[in-house]
Amino acid sequence: MSSHVVEACKTLNTLFEQLEKVGFDGECDGHSLSFDLSDGRPYLLNYHGVTHQIWLASPISGAHHFRFQDGRWISTRNTDDLITLLESELAVSLS
């Protein structure tokens, strides 16, 4: 298994555990993670093996692709970090 796959699975599983702790219901199979906001809008994250990226479909900011670089998942659009983006979007949802 490539290091990208290992990092992606670890990231998605950690996100799933953290989301459950703060009350989000979701599903994670190691390669994909889905959960809904309280108003029913869905998030979907999955590892795309061909490109070695995590793809995010956000009901707030739309579609994003992240590549693993320097120990973080960085957006291919700009310098956004996957975790930081999710934290900022979900903070609004939780407030």
C-alpha angles and dihedrals in degrees: 000000000000122000089245091059092048093049093046093050091046091049095047093046092048091049090050092052092048093048091051090052091058094045107266117139114218148140129243129181097176095262099050137032128194132179139155133232116237089264091056099256108143133230121200127188124178140167112245104205098194093059096029089233139127110233120207127198106193125184087212107043104014128227124355136173121208128195124200109251131158092350096309138087104246125192118252088217099055139334097292116138117223095230094046092049093050092045092053094046095046093045088064090049093050095048 
